[in-house]
PDB file of C-alpha atoms in Angstrom:
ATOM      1  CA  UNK A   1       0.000   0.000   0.000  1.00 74.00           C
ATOM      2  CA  UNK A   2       1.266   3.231  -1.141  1.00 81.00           C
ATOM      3  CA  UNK A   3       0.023   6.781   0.146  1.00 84.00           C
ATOM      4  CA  UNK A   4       1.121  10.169  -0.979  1.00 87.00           C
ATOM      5  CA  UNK A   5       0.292  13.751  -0.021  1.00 88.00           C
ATOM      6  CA  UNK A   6       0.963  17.142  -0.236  1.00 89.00           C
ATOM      7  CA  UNK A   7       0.265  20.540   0.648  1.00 89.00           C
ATOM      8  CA  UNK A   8       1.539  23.852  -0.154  1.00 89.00           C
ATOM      9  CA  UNK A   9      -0.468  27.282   1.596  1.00 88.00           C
ATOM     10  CA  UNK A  10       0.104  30.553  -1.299  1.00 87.00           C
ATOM     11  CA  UNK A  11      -1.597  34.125  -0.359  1.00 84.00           C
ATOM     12  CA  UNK A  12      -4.574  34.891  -2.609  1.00 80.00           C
ATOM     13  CA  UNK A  13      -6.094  38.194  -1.776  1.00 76.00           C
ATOM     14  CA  UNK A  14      -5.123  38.682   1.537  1.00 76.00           C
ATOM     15  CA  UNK A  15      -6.178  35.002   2.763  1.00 77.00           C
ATOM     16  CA  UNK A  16      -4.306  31.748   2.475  1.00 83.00           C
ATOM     17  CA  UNK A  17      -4.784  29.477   0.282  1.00 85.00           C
ATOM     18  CA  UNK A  18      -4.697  25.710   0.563  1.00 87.00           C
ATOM     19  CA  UNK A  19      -3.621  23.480  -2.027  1.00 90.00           C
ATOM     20  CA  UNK A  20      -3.592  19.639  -0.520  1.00 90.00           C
ATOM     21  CA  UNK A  21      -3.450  16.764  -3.466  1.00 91.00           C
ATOM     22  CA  UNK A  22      -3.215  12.721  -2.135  1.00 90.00           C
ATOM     23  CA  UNK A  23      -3.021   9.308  -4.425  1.00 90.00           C
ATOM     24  CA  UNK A  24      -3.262   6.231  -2.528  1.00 87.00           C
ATOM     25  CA  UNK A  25      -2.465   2.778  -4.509  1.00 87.00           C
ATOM     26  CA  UNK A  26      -4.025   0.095  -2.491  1.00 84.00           C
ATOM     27  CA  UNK A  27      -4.640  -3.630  -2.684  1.00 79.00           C
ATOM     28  CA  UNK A  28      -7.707  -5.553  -2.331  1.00 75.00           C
ATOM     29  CA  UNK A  29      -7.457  -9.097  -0.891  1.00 77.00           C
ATOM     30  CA  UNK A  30      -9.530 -11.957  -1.931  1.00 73.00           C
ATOM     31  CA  UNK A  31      -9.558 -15.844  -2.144  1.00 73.00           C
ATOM     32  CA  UNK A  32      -9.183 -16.609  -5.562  1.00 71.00           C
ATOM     33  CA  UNK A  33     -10.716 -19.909  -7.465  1.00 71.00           C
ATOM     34  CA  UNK A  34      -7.651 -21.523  -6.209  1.00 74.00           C
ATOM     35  CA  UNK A  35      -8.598 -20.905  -3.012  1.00 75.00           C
ATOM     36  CA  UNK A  36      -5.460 -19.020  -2.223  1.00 77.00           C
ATOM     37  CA  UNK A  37      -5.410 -15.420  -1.477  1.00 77.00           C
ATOM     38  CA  UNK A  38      -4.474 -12.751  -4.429  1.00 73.00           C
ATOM     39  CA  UNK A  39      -5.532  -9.219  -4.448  1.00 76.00           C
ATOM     40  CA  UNK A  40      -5.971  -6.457  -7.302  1.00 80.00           C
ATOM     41  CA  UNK A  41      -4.574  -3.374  -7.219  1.00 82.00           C
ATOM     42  CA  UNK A  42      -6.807   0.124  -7.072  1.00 82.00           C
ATOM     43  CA  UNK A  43      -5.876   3.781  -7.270  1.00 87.00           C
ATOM     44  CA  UNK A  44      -7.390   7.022  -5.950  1.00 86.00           C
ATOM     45  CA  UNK A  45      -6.684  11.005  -6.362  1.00 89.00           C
ATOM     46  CA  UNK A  46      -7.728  13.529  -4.015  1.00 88.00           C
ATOM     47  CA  UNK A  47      -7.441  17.404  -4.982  1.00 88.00           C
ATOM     48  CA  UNK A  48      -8.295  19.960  -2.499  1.00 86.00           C
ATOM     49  CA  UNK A  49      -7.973  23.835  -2.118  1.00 87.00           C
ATOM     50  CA  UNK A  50      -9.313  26.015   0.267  1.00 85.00           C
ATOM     51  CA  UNK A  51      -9.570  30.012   0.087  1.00 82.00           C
ATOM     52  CA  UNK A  52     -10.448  30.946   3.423  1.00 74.00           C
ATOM     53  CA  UNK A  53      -8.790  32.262   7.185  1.00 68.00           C
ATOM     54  CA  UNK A  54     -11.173  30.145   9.741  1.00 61.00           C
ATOM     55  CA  UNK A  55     -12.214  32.731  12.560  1.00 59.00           C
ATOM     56  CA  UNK A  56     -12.174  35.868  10.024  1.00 72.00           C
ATOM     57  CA  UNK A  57     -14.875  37.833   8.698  1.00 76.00           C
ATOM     58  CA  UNK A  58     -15.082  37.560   4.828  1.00 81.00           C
ATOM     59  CA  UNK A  59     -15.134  34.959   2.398  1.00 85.00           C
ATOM     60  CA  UNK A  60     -14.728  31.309   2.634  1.00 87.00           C
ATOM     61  CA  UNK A  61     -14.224  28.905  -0.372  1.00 89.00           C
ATOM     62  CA  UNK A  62     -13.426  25.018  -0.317  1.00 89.00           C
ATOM     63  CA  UNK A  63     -13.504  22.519  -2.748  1.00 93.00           C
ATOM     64  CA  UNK A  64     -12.742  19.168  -3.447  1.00 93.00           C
ATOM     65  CA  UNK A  65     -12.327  16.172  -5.971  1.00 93.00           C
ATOM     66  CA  UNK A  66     -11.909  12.349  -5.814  1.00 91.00           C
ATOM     67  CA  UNK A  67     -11.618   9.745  -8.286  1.00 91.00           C
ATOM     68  CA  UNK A  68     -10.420   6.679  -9.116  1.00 88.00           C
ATOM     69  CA  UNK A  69     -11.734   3.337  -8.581  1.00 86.00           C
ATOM     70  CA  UNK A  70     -14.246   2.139  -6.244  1.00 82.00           C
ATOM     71  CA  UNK A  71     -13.048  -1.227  -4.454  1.00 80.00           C
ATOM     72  CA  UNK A  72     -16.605  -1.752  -3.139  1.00 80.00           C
ATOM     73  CA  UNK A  73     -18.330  -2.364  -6.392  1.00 83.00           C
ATOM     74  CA  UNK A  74     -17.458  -3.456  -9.953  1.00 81.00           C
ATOM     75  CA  UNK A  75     -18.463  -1.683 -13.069  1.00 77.00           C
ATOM     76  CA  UNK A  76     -22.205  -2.773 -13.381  1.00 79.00           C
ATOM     77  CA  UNK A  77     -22.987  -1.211  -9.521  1.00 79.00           C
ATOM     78  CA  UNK A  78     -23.071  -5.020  -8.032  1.00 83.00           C
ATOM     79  CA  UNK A  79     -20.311  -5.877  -4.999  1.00 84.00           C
ATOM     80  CA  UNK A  80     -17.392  -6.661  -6.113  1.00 79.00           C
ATOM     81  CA  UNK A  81     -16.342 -10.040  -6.874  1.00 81.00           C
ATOM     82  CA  UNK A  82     -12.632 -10.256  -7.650  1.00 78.00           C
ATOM     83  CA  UNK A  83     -12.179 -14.073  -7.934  1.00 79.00           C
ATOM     84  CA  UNK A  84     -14.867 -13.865 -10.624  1.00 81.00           C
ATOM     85  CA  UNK A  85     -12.704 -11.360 -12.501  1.00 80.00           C
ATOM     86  CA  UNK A  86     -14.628  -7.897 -12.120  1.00 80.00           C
ATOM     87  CA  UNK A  87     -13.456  -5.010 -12.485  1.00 82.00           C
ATOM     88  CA  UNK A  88     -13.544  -2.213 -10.193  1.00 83.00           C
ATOM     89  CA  UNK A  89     -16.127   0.404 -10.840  1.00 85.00           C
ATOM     90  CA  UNK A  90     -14.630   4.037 -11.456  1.00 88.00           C
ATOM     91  CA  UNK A  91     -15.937   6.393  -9.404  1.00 88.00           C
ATOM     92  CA  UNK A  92     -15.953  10.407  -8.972  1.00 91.00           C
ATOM     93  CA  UNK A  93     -17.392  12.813  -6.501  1.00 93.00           C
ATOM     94  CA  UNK A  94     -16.507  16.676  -6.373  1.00 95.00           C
ATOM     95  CA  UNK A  95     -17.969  19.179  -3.854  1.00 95.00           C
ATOM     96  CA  UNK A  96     -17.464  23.010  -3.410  1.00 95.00           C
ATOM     97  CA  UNK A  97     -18.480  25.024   0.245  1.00 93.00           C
ATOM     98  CA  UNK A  98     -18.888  29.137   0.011  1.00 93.00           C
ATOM     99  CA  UNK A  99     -19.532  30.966   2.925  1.00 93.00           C
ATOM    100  CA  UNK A 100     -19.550  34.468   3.709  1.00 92.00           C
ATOM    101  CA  UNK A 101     -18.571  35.189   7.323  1.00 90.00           C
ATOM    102  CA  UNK A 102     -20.538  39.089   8.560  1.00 92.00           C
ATOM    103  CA  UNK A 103     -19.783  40.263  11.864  1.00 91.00           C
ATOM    104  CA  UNK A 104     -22.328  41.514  14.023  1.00 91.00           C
ATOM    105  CA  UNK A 105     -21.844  44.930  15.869  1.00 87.00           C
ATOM    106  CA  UNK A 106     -23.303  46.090  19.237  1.00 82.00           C
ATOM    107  CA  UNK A 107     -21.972  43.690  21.722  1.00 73.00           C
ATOM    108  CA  UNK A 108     -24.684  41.456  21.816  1.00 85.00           C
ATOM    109  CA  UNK A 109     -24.975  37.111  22.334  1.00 88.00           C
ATOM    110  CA  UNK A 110     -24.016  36.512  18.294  1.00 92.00           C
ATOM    111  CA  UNK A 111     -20.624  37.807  17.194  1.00 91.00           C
ATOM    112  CA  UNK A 112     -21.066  36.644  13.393  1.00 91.00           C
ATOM    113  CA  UNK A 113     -23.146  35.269  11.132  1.00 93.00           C
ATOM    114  CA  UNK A 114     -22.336  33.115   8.259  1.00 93.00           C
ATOM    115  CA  UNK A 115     -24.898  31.796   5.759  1.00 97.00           C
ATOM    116  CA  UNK A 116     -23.193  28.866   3.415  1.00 95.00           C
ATOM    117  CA  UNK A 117     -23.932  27.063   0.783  1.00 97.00           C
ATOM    118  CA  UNK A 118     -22.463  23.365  -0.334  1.00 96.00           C
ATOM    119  CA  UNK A 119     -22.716  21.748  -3.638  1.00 97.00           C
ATOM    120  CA  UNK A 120     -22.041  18.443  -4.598  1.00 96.00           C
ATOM    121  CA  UNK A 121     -21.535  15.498  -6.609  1.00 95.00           C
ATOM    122  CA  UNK A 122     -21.357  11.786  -6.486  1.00 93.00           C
ATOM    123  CA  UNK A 123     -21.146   9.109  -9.051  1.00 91.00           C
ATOM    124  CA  UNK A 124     -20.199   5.655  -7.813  1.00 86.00           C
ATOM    125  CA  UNK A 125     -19.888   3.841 -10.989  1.00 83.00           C
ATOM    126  CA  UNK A 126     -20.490   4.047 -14.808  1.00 79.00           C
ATOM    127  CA  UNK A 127     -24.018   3.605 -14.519  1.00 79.00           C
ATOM    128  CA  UNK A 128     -26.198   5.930 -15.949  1.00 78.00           C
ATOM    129  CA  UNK A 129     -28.527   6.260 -13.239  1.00 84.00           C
ATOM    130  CA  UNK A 130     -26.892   6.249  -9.917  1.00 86.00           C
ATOM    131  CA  UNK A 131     -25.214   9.740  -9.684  1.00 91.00           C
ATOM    132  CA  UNK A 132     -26.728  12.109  -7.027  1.00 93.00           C
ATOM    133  CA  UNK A 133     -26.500  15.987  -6.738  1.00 95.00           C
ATOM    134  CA  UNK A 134     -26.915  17.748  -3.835  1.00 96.00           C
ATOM    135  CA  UNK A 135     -26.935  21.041  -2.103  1.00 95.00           C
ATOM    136  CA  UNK A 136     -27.096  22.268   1.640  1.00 97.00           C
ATOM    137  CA  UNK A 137     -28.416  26.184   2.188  1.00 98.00           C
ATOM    138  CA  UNK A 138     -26.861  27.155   5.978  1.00 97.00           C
ATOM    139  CA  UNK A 139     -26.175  29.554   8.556  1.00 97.00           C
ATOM    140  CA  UNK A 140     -23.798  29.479  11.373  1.00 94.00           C
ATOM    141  CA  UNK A 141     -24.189  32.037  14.315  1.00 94.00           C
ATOM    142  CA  UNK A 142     -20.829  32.380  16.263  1.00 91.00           C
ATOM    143  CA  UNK A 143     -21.048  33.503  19.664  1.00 91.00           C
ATOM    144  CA  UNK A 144     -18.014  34.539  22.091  1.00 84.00           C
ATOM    145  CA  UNK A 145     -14.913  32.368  21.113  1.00 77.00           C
ATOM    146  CA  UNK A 146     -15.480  29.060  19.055  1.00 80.00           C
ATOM    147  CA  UNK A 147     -19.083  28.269  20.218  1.00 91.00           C
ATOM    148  CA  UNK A 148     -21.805  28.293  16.987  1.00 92.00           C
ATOM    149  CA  UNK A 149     -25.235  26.785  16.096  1.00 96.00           C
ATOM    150  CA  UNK A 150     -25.270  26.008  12.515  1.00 96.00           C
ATOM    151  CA  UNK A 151     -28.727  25.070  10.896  1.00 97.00           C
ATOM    152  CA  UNK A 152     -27.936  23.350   7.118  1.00 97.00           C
ATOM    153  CA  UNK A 153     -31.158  21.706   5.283  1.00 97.00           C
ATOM    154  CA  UNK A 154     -29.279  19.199   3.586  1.00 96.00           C
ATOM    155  CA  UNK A 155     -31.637  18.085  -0.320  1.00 96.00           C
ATOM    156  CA  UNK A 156     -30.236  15.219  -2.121  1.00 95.00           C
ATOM    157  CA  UNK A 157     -31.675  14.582  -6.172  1.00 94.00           C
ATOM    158  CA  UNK A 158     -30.959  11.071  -7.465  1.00 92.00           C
ATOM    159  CA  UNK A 159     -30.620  10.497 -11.675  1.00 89.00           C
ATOM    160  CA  UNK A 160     -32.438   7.316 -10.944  1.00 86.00           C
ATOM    161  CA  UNK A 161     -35.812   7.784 -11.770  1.00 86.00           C
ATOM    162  CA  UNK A 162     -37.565   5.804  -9.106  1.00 89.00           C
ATOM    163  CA  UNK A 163     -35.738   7.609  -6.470  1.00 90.00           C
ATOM    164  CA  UNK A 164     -37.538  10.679  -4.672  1.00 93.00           C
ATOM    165  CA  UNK A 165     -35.494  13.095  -3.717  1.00 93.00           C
ATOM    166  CA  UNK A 166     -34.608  13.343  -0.063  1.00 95.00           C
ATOM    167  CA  UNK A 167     -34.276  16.193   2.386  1.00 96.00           C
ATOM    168  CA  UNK A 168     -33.108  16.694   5.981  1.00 97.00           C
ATOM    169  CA  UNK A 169     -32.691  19.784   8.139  1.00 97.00           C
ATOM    170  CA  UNK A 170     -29.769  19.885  10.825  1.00 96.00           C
ATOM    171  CA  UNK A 171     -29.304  21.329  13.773  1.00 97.00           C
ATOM    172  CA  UNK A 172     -26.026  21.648  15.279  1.00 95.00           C
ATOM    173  CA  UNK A 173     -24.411  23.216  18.448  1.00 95.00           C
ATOM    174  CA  UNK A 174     -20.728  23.389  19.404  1.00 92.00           C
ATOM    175  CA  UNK A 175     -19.498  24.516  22.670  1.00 91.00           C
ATOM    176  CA  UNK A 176     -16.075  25.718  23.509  1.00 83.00           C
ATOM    177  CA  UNK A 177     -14.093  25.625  26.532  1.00 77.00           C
TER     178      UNK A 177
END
């Protein structure tokens, strides 16, 4: 098993920015019709950058990419079954985050407010049906230090045609001390 990142932080604008990139060559085990154990081989690439400086008012920007091949299914969307000679399905997902980070004046409970929005991507295999495309509308009130509620309402749309879409609202609270 082989695993390889890197990361390099440039100034864009006045804020860092984040370039991380990763590939990871991998091995899966099975038993083969032998009955010994052999593997096959499988590859992924990660690309990330983020524009942003966490705990400053202004804009934040992330996005990210992976692809390669999915160990946990072969190219028609079924498990995988390596003895039988599949092939692993290829897969990609992508997803970008903005956010917008407005600080509140007056000296009252909520020091900043930061509505959001996330966009993304999945597609498992090379089936024509099975990709999904979401999106998640926030906001995230920061109080004194790192303590925030964030509310997201996450909706997910599925290409499959027999698949409703689904929806889910999220509350979250983080306390700091």
């Amino acid at each position: 098993q082989f695993i390889g990142r890197a990361q390099v932080t440039l100034e864009a604008g006045g804020s860092p920015l984040e370039l991380a990139g990763a590939v990871a060559y991998s091995d899966a085990p099975f038993v083969g019709t032998s009955g010994d154990t052999e593997a096959e081989h499988y590859t992924n690439f990660e690309l990330w950058a983020a524009l942003s400086d966490w705990g400053r008012d202004g804009v934040l920007v992330h996005v990210g990419l992976v692809a390669g091949d999915n160990p946990l299914a072969n190219d028609l969307g079924s498990p995988i079954d390596l003895a039988a000679g599949d092939e692993f399905a290829d897969l990609l997902t992508w997803q970008a985050v903005a956010a917008y980070r407005i600080p509140v004046s007056g000296g009252g409970a909520v020091e900043a407010l930061t509505p959001l929005l996330r966009i993304s991507y999945g597609d498992p295999t090379e089936l024509a049906d099975d990709e999904v495309l979401a999106f998640t509308p926030g906001l995230a009130l920061f109080f004194h230090g790192r303590n925030r509620l964030a509310l997201t309402w996450d909706v997910a749309s599925f290409a499959a045609k027999d698949v409703d879409p689904e929806s889910s609202f999220t509350a979250q609270m983080q306390f700091h001390f």
